[in-house]
Amino acid sequence: MIRFISRRLLELVIVFFGVTFVIYCAVFVLPGDPIAALGGERPLPESVQQQLRSQYGLDLPLWQQYLNYLGGLARGDLGTTFTGQSVSEQMASRWPTTITLALTAWSLTVLISIVLGLAAGLRQGSAVDRTVLLGTIVAESVPIFVMGITAQYIFGIKLGWTPIAGVADGWPRAYILPALIIAIYGLAGVSRLMRGSVVDTMQSDFVRTLKAKGMSRRNIVGVHVMRNAAAPVVNVLAIQLGGLLGGTVVIEAIFNINGVGQLLYKAIQDQQGTLVVGVATTLVFIFLVTNVLVDVLSSVLDPRIRND
Amino acid sequence: MRGLLKGALAASVLVTLVLTGCSSPEPEEGGGAPAELVVGSTDPVPNLTPGRQSNAFGLTLSIFSPLTFLDGDGELSYLAAESVESDDQIDWTITLRDGWTFHDGTPVTAQDYVDTWNTVAYGPNAFENSGQLSVIEGYADLNPTEGEPTTDELSGLAVVDDLTFTVTLERADSQFPIELSQAQTAFYPMPQSAFDDLEAYGEQPIGNGPLMLSAAWTEGEPIVAERYADYAGDEPTVDKITWVPYTDRLTAYTDALAGNVDITWLPATRMRQVTDDFDEENIYSFAAPGISYLGIPYWDARFDDIRVRQAISMAIDREAINDALFGDLNAPATAWTPSIMPGNPDGICGEFCEYDPEAAAALLEEAGGFEGQLTLHFPGGAGHDDLYNAMANSLRQNLGIDAIAKPSVGWAEFGQDRNNQVLDGPFFSRWGALYPSQQSTLRAMFSAAPNCNNCGGEPNPDVDAALNEADATGTEDGTAYAKAQELIAEQFPIIPLFEESYSYVTSDRIAGLTASAVGEPILTQVVLAED
């Protein structure tokens, strides 16, 4: 077990450094000078540009910049933006909002996908089954910003049920619509997985035995099928939660939600390299850690996994 | 486990209830209550110090008052200044009005202005708006190209008494009083307390304007300003303004549509459908001192012949593009500066800014045609795709040349390629003036030391001389600059495209917006609807 965990942690460290290096290079090797671009069409005076470049270490070679960045990272310092604000501080104030949004979206995914997966799996081949399959595919294929803008128009303006932007109205009113839209994009996969799992379990020998013994369908599904079918689904859902914490970029921008995703969106727009790298690095880290946790927990539940 | 399905069903019902049933109570309406405004804005960068602020203009102008003010008709009035005078356009004397105070209660003095301008101009402080002060004598000493400056004071500034100071300029500049107007925020004053901690000041600046910030600003959060009781200028019509930052302009627009925001911009993507979404009286479009051009790569020999440049200009149907893409809100340009600027020689571009495909083709033919592919370059991701594709189409159809439009990855790459002169075709160019004098745009685009590198074509010594002449002899009516535009028309270095307008939508709580001379509404003078 300890060997398994340490192997996973070592992988995490390697992937983490690899990914941050790629992100760092992608951001800073891009053509164009981020300092000159700060002023847009109105160029900053040359002396101001020089001052800013040396202040942010942009006059150093890239490898040195990256090493400095790693040094800061080791001290828990994610650096400062080109406008002098601390990246960690900017993120800290935004985490509660993003976590609330992600947990809300994730809970909705869990609820809806289990209900849909069960409904489809128990009536394999029926109209319900086909509707769920088609519905989730169609919903998932609509671009997220189209769905966001349409939902704002229908629920915010026409019906007036939810606010259009911001989280000033608090949970759940302000979060429910963006969370639902995020959930829709996780639904198709999870509900189909759940469906397949339910179908498999329903056809398994032990279910046939239970049926033969005269156990009610309700008991079979509620107690035995659910438990067996849920295992693979729980795994996927846990990994999804890690992704959700960073995967809300577009929705946070459209709904003007003051979270980490919006920060990343703005940072990309404003070509704030350090901010992009800082936020992206943190999100990668969270995703990797979630994955390791899920692996370790699954291996506790099912020792066979450890041998892979 | 048995309860799980039931629980799931119950929870879904609950979610549905939350979604459909319970709307929270409507926000309170005015009715004798303080006059409040909610403005949809972008998040200010990088901090609120006027010498560093480049996008929270409405906010800065609400908490500060400039020395001089230009109204929407181009009339110059004196606000914080009693007078700005000079005999030779080089040595200026600025007299402040008596009785003005900062929000911390301290009087606004000549010393405050001098100290602030020195701080903003001092290179190592790296204030983004520092360049606005470069007209003042001694600016170069505070901003040496190599090493640290040896002084931190502008030699051109001197305090005479509490309310008077003198400014010596590098060269004669007839437009100086106009340069001191509202949009050049580097000229705003800061109180002595600011210099102790400029970082803290940037979060909660203490100004001399009609409103004051009630709390420090946190990035990403709304900013609230309330009436400053001892303001010495005109009473504001509003008691409180809240600026709500939006990442996406479209979201702010949608929120205005729902009545949650009182004033916000009209995003370019909604220009054509805005009349379906809003009533006519809730849409405002103000002529702005901005103008767009098609820049010409003068380093590419294929564009040497003036007839090639003129042919390209004549092949573009500005009217049709304005109608189709901008909902008729902009205006086809007829000169090299927008017509909102005093004394603008409207129509000086003549037939070459009018759509005439046959004449354009004939002119290009006469010049010997065009070799190879003609690529129009523009910065990607900024919403210019439709315009540049439309222009490339026009050139292909009307001139029979292989024209394409090509976006860059972003602004940084585009700016670098343009400054390094590696663009191989006409390119995006524009100038938004901070003070509506032809001088601002012409100097930025066409002088020997332009502000916008490679935006305005090959430098021309005659144009430069004409600009210097106008700077020395001109007046606020701007006519002196027409001479420079005549020379530009003869050389045709770049192609004028559209005069810009800045457009806004409002909620029904707004009965009237007044534009200032830079195309933005004056928030502290908004007329609120009677309840």
Short mmCIF file of C-alpha atoms in Angstrom, two decimals, chain A residues 35-301:
data_model
loop_
_atom_site.label_atom_id
_atom_site.label_comp_id
_atom_site.label_asym_id
_atom_site.label_seq_id
_atom_site.Cartn_x
_atom_site.Cartn_y
_atom_site.Cartn_z
CA ILE A 35 4.71 44.91 -20.92
CA ALA A 36 4.45 46.82 -24.18
CA ALA A 37 0.93 45.44 -24.56
CA LEU A 38 -0.10 46.83 -21.16
CA GLY A 39 -0.69 50.20 -22.76
CA GLY A 40 -2.59 48.83 -25.77
CA GLU A 41 -2.36 51.23 -28.68
CA ARG A 42 -1.09 53.99 -26.40
CA PRO A 43 2.53 52.99 -25.88
CA LEU A 44 3.98 53.33 -22.40
CA PRO A 45 7.05 55.57 -22.24
CA GLU A 46 10.22 53.53 -22.82
CA SER A 47 11.51 54.31 -19.31
CA VAL A 48 8.28 53.01 -17.77
CA GLN A 49 8.51 49.82 -19.84
CA GLN A 50 12.13 49.23 -18.83
CA GLN A 51 11.29 49.78 -15.19
CA LEU A 52 8.43 47.29 -15.33
CA ARG A 53 10.51 44.71 -17.22
CA SER A 54 13.26 44.67 -14.65
CA GLN A 55 10.73 44.81 -11.80
CA TYR A 56 9.07 41.62 -13.04
CA GLY A 57 12.29 39.92 -14.12
CA LEU A 58 11.26 39.87 -17.77
CA ASP A 59 14.72 41.01 -18.84
CA LEU A 60 16.18 37.68 -17.63
CA PRO A 61 16.50 34.61 -19.87
CA LEU A 62 13.47 32.33 -19.80
CA TRP A 63 15.14 29.46 -17.91
CA GLN A 64 16.15 31.86 -15.17
CA GLN A 65 12.66 33.29 -14.98
CA TYR A 66 11.28 29.77 -14.67
CA LEU A 67 13.75 28.86 -11.93
CA ASN A 68 12.87 32.03 -10.04
CA TYR A 69 9.25 31.11 -10.45
CA LEU A 70 9.84 27.61 -9.05
CA GLY A 71 11.80 29.13 -6.18
CA GLY A 72 8.83 31.32 -5.34
CA LEU A 73 6.52 28.34 -5.69
CA ALA A 74 8.59 26.37 -3.18
CA ARG A 75 8.03 29.21 -0.71
CA GLY A 76 4.33 29.15 -1.51
CA ASP A 77 4.61 32.40 -3.48
CA LEU A 78 2.78 32.37 -6.79
CA GLY A 79 4.30 35.69 -7.83
CA THR A 80 2.74 39.02 -8.67
CA THR A 81 0.85 40.27 -11.71
CA PHE A 82 2.42 42.84 -14.05
CA THR A 83 0.38 45.39 -12.16
CA GLY A 84 1.85 44.50 -8.78
CA GLN A 85 -0.90 42.44 -7.17
CA SER A 86 -0.21 39.17 -5.39
CA VAL A 87 -1.50 36.18 -7.35
CA SER A 88 -2.16 34.11 -4.21
CA GLU A 89 -4.14 36.92 -2.61
CA GLN A 90 -6.22 37.43 -5.71
CA MET A 91 -7.05 33.74 -5.78
CA ALA A 92 -7.67 33.39 -2.05
CA SER A 93 -10.63 35.75 -2.06
CA ARG A 94 -12.16 33.87 -4.97
CA TRP A 95 -11.96 30.29 -3.75
CA PRO A 96 -15.12 30.26 -1.61
CA THR A 97 -17.22 31.33 -4.59
CA THR A 98 -15.70 28.79 -6.94
CA ILE A 99 -15.95 25.96 -4.41
CA THR A 100 -19.60 26.79 -3.76
CA LEU A 101 -20.31 26.82 -7.48
CA ALA A 102 -18.39 23.61 -8.13
CA LEU A 103 -20.02 21.73 -5.25
CA THR A 104 -23.48 22.90 -6.32
CA ALA A 105 -22.80 21.84 -9.90
CA TRP A 106 -21.34 18.56 -8.77
CA SER A 107 -24.28 17.75 -6.49
CA LEU A 108 -26.64 18.43 -9.38
CA THR A 109 -24.57 16.14 -11.61
CA VAL A 110 -24.70 13.38 -9.02
CA LEU A 111 -28.45 13.67 -8.45
CA ILE A 112 -29.54 14.03 -12.03
CA SER A 113 -27.15 11.52 -13.57
CA ILE A 114 -28.04 8.81 -11.06
CA VAL A 115 -31.75 9.38 -11.59
CA LEU A 116 -31.37 9.42 -15.38
CA GLY A 117 -28.98 6.46 -15.42
CA LEU A 118 -31.30 4.38 -13.26
CA ALA A 119 -34.37 5.31 -15.26
CA ALA A 120 -32.66 4.41 -18.53
CA GLY A 121 -30.89 1.30 -17.25
CA LEU A 122 -33.98 -0.25 -15.68
CA ARG A 123 -35.95 0.21 -18.87
CA GLN A 124 -33.28 -0.75 -21.34
CA GLY A 125 -34.32 -0.12 -24.96
CA SER A 126 -37.50 1.71 -23.98
CA ALA A 127 -38.54 5.22 -25.01
CA VAL A 128 -37.18 6.53 -21.70
CA ASP A 129 -33.80 4.97 -22.41
CA ARG A 130 -33.60 6.46 -25.86
CA THR A 131 -34.82 9.87 -24.71
CA VAL A 132 -32.14 10.02 -22.02
CA LEU A 133 -29.43 9.05 -24.48
CA LEU A 134 -30.52 11.52 -27.14
CA GLY A 135 -31.32 14.29 -24.67
CA THR A 136 -27.94 14.19 -22.96
CA ILE A 137 -26.08 14.10 -26.27
CA VAL A 138 -28.02 17.05 -27.65
CA ALA A 139 -27.64 19.08 -24.46
CA GLU A 140 -23.94 18.38 -24.30
CA SER A 141 -23.33 19.40 -27.89
CA VAL A 142 -24.67 22.94 -27.47
CA PRO A 143 -21.69 25.29 -26.91
CA ILE A 144 -21.57 26.31 -23.27
CA PHE A 145 -21.73 30.05 -23.93
CA VAL A 146 -24.78 29.65 -26.16
CA MET A 147 -26.52 27.72 -23.43
CA GLY A 148 -25.41 30.27 -20.83
CA ILE A 149 -26.66 33.29 -22.74
CA THR A 150 -29.93 31.59 -23.65
CA ALA A 151 -30.51 30.52 -20.05
CA GLN A 152 -29.83 34.07 -18.84
CA TYR A 153 -32.38 35.38 -21.28
CA ILE A 154 -35.09 32.84 -20.45
CA PHE A 155 -34.68 32.47 -16.68
CA GLY A 156 -33.26 35.89 -15.90
CA ILE A 157 -35.11 38.27 -18.19
CA LYS A 158 -38.26 36.57 -19.44
CA LEU A 159 -39.16 34.66 -16.28
CA GLY A 160 -37.18 36.66 -13.74
CA TRP A 161 -36.51 33.57 -11.59
CA THR A 162 -32.76 33.91 -11.25
CA PRO A 163 -30.32 36.82 -11.27
CA ILE A 164 -28.39 37.29 -14.53
CA ALA A 165 -24.99 37.99 -13.11
CA GLY A 166 -22.97 37.96 -9.93
CA VAL A 167 -23.51 36.12 -6.67
CA ALA A 168 -24.89 39.00 -4.59
CA ASP A 169 -28.17 37.09 -4.20
CA GLY A 170 -26.34 34.29 -2.41
CA TRP A 171 -26.80 30.54 -2.46
CA PRO A 172 -28.83 28.91 -3.95
CA ARG A 173 -30.55 31.57 -6.05
CA ALA A 174 -27.45 33.04 -7.67
CA TYR A 175 -25.67 29.71 -8.12
CA ILE A 176 -28.41 27.41 -9.30
CA LEU A 177 -28.55 28.40 -12.98
CA PRO A 178 -24.80 28.45 -13.72
CA ALA A 179 -24.39 25.25 -11.68
CA LEU A 180 -27.13 23.55 -13.64
CA ILE A 181 -25.47 24.47 -16.93
CA ILE A 182 -22.10 23.17 -15.74
CA ALA A 183 -23.85 20.00 -14.56
CA ILE A 184 -25.39 19.42 -17.98
CA TYR A 185 -21.92 19.02 -19.48
CA GLY A 186 -21.03 16.29 -17.01
CA LEU A 187 -24.37 14.56 -17.24
CA ALA A 188 -24.17 12.71 -20.50
CA GLY A 189 -21.10 10.71 -19.64
CA VAL A 190 -21.99 9.88 -16.06
CA SER A 191 -25.61 8.98 -16.74
CA ARG A 192 -24.59 6.67 -19.58
CA LEU A 193 -22.00 5.05 -17.36
CA MET A 194 -24.63 4.61 -14.67
CA ARG A 195 -27.04 3.18 -17.22
CA GLY A 196 -24.52 0.64 -18.47
CA SER A 197 -23.63 -0.31 -14.93
CA VAL A 198 -27.28 -0.80 -14.01
CA VAL A 199 -27.92 -2.89 -17.13
CA ASP A 200 -24.91 -5.11 -16.36
CA THR A 201 -25.90 -5.57 -12.76
CA MET A 202 -29.53 -6.28 -13.60
CA GLN A 203 -28.38 -9.09 -15.89
CA SER A 204 -25.97 -10.55 -13.39
CA ASP A 205 -26.48 -13.95 -11.80
CA PHE A 206 -27.05 -12.70 -8.31
CA VAL A 207 -29.90 -10.47 -9.39
CA ARG A 208 -31.47 -13.39 -11.20
CA THR A 209 -31.14 -15.41 -7.99
CA LEU A 210 -32.75 -12.65 -5.98
CA LYS A 211 -35.58 -12.46 -8.47
CA ALA A 212 -36.02 -16.21 -8.33
CA LYS A 213 -36.18 -16.03 -4.55
CA GLY A 214 -39.10 -13.65 -5.00
CA MET A 215 -37.50 -10.46 -3.69
CA SER A 216 -39.42 -7.35 -4.71
CA ARG A 217 -38.04 -5.35 -7.62
CA ARG A 218 -37.92 -2.34 -5.38
CA ASN A 219 -35.63 -4.07 -2.92
CA ILE A 220 -33.47 -5.54 -5.64
CA VAL A 221 -32.87 -2.15 -7.25
CA GLY A 222 -32.72 -0.06 -4.12
CA VAL A 223 -30.44 -2.29 -2.10
CA HIS A 224 -28.45 -4.57 -4.38
CA VAL A 225 -28.29 -3.03 -7.84
CA MET A 226 -27.59 0.48 -6.63
CA ARG A 227 -24.68 -0.62 -4.48
CA ASN A 228 -22.99 -2.59 -7.24
CA ALA A 229 -23.73 -0.19 -10.06
CA ALA A 230 -22.60 2.88 -8.12
CA ALA A 231 -18.96 1.86 -7.60
CA PRO A 232 -17.53 2.82 -11.03
CA VAL A 233 -19.76 5.91 -11.15
CA VAL A 234 -18.48 7.20 -7.82
CA ASN A 235 -14.96 6.97 -9.18
CA VAL A 236 -15.75 9.10 -12.20
CA LEU A 237 -17.73 11.59 -10.15
CA ALA A 238 -14.85 12.12 -7.76
CA ILE A 239 -12.46 12.89 -10.60
CA GLN A 240 -15.07 15.20 -12.08
CA LEU A 241 -15.19 17.21 -8.87
CA GLY A 242 -11.48 17.93 -9.24
CA GLY A 243 -12.03 19.08 -12.80
CA LEU A 244 -15.02 21.20 -11.86
CA LEU A 245 -12.98 23.30 -9.47
CA GLY A 246 -11.10 24.60 -12.47
CA GLY A 247 -13.52 23.87 -15.27
CA THR A 248 -15.91 26.70 -14.62
CA VAL A 249 -13.96 29.34 -16.51
CA VAL A 250 -16.46 30.12 -19.25
CA ILE A 251 -19.52 29.94 -17.03
CA GLU A 252 -17.96 32.20 -14.41
CA ALA A 253 -17.18 34.71 -17.14
CA ILE A 254 -20.67 34.62 -18.66
CA PHE A 255 -22.42 34.86 -15.30
CA ASN A 256 -19.89 37.37 -13.94
CA ILE A 257 -19.18 35.11 -10.98
CA ASN A 258 -16.26 36.36 -9.00
CA GLY A 259 -14.39 33.05 -8.85
CA VAL A 260 -11.07 31.55 -9.79
CA GLY A 261 -12.31 30.68 -13.29
CA GLN A 262 -13.22 34.30 -13.96
CA LEU A 263 -9.80 35.35 -12.71
CA LEU A 264 -8.16 33.03 -15.22
CA TYR A 265 -10.44 34.28 -18.01
CA LYS A 266 -9.55 37.89 -17.25
CA ALA A 267 -5.87 37.05 -16.93
CA ILE A 268 -5.86 35.51 -20.40
CA GLN A 269 -7.73 38.51 -21.82
CA ASP A 270 -5.32 40.96 -20.22
CA GLN A 271 -2.25 38.87 -21.11
CA GLN A 272 -1.27 38.70 -17.45
CA GLY A 273 1.27 35.89 -17.79
CA THR A 274 2.11 35.36 -14.11
CA LEU A 275 -1.55 35.28 -13.23
CA VAL A 276 -2.34 32.78 -15.98
CA VAL A 277 0.51 30.52 -14.88
CA GLY A 278 -0.33 30.90 -11.19
CA VAL A 279 -4.00 30.07 -11.54
CA ALA A 280 -3.42 27.31 -14.09
CA THR A 281 -0.70 25.74 -11.92
CA THR A 282 -3.01 25.71 -8.90
CA LEU A 283 -5.84 24.17 -10.89
CA VAL A 284 -3.54 21.49 -12.29
CA PHE A 285 -2.35 20.77 -8.77
CA ILE A 286 -5.89 20.37 -7.47
CA PHE A 287 -6.82 18.11 -10.36
CA LEU A 288 -3.76 15.91 -9.85
CA VAL A 289 -4.28 15.65 -6.10
CA THR A 290 -7.94 14.71 -6.57
CA ASN A 291 -6.88 11.99 -8.98
CA VAL A 292 -4.36 10.55 -6.57
CA LEU A 293 -6.88 10.66 -3.73
CA VAL A 294 -9.45 8.86 -5.87
CA ASP A 295 -6.89 6.21 -6.86
CA VAL A 296 -5.83 5.65 -3.28
CA LEU A 297 -9.40 5.47 -2.01
CA SER A 298 -10.40 3.06 -4.78
CA SER A 299 -7.44 0.88 -4.01
CA VAL A 300 -8.53 0.73 -0.39
CA LEU A 301 -11.98 -0.34 -1.55
#
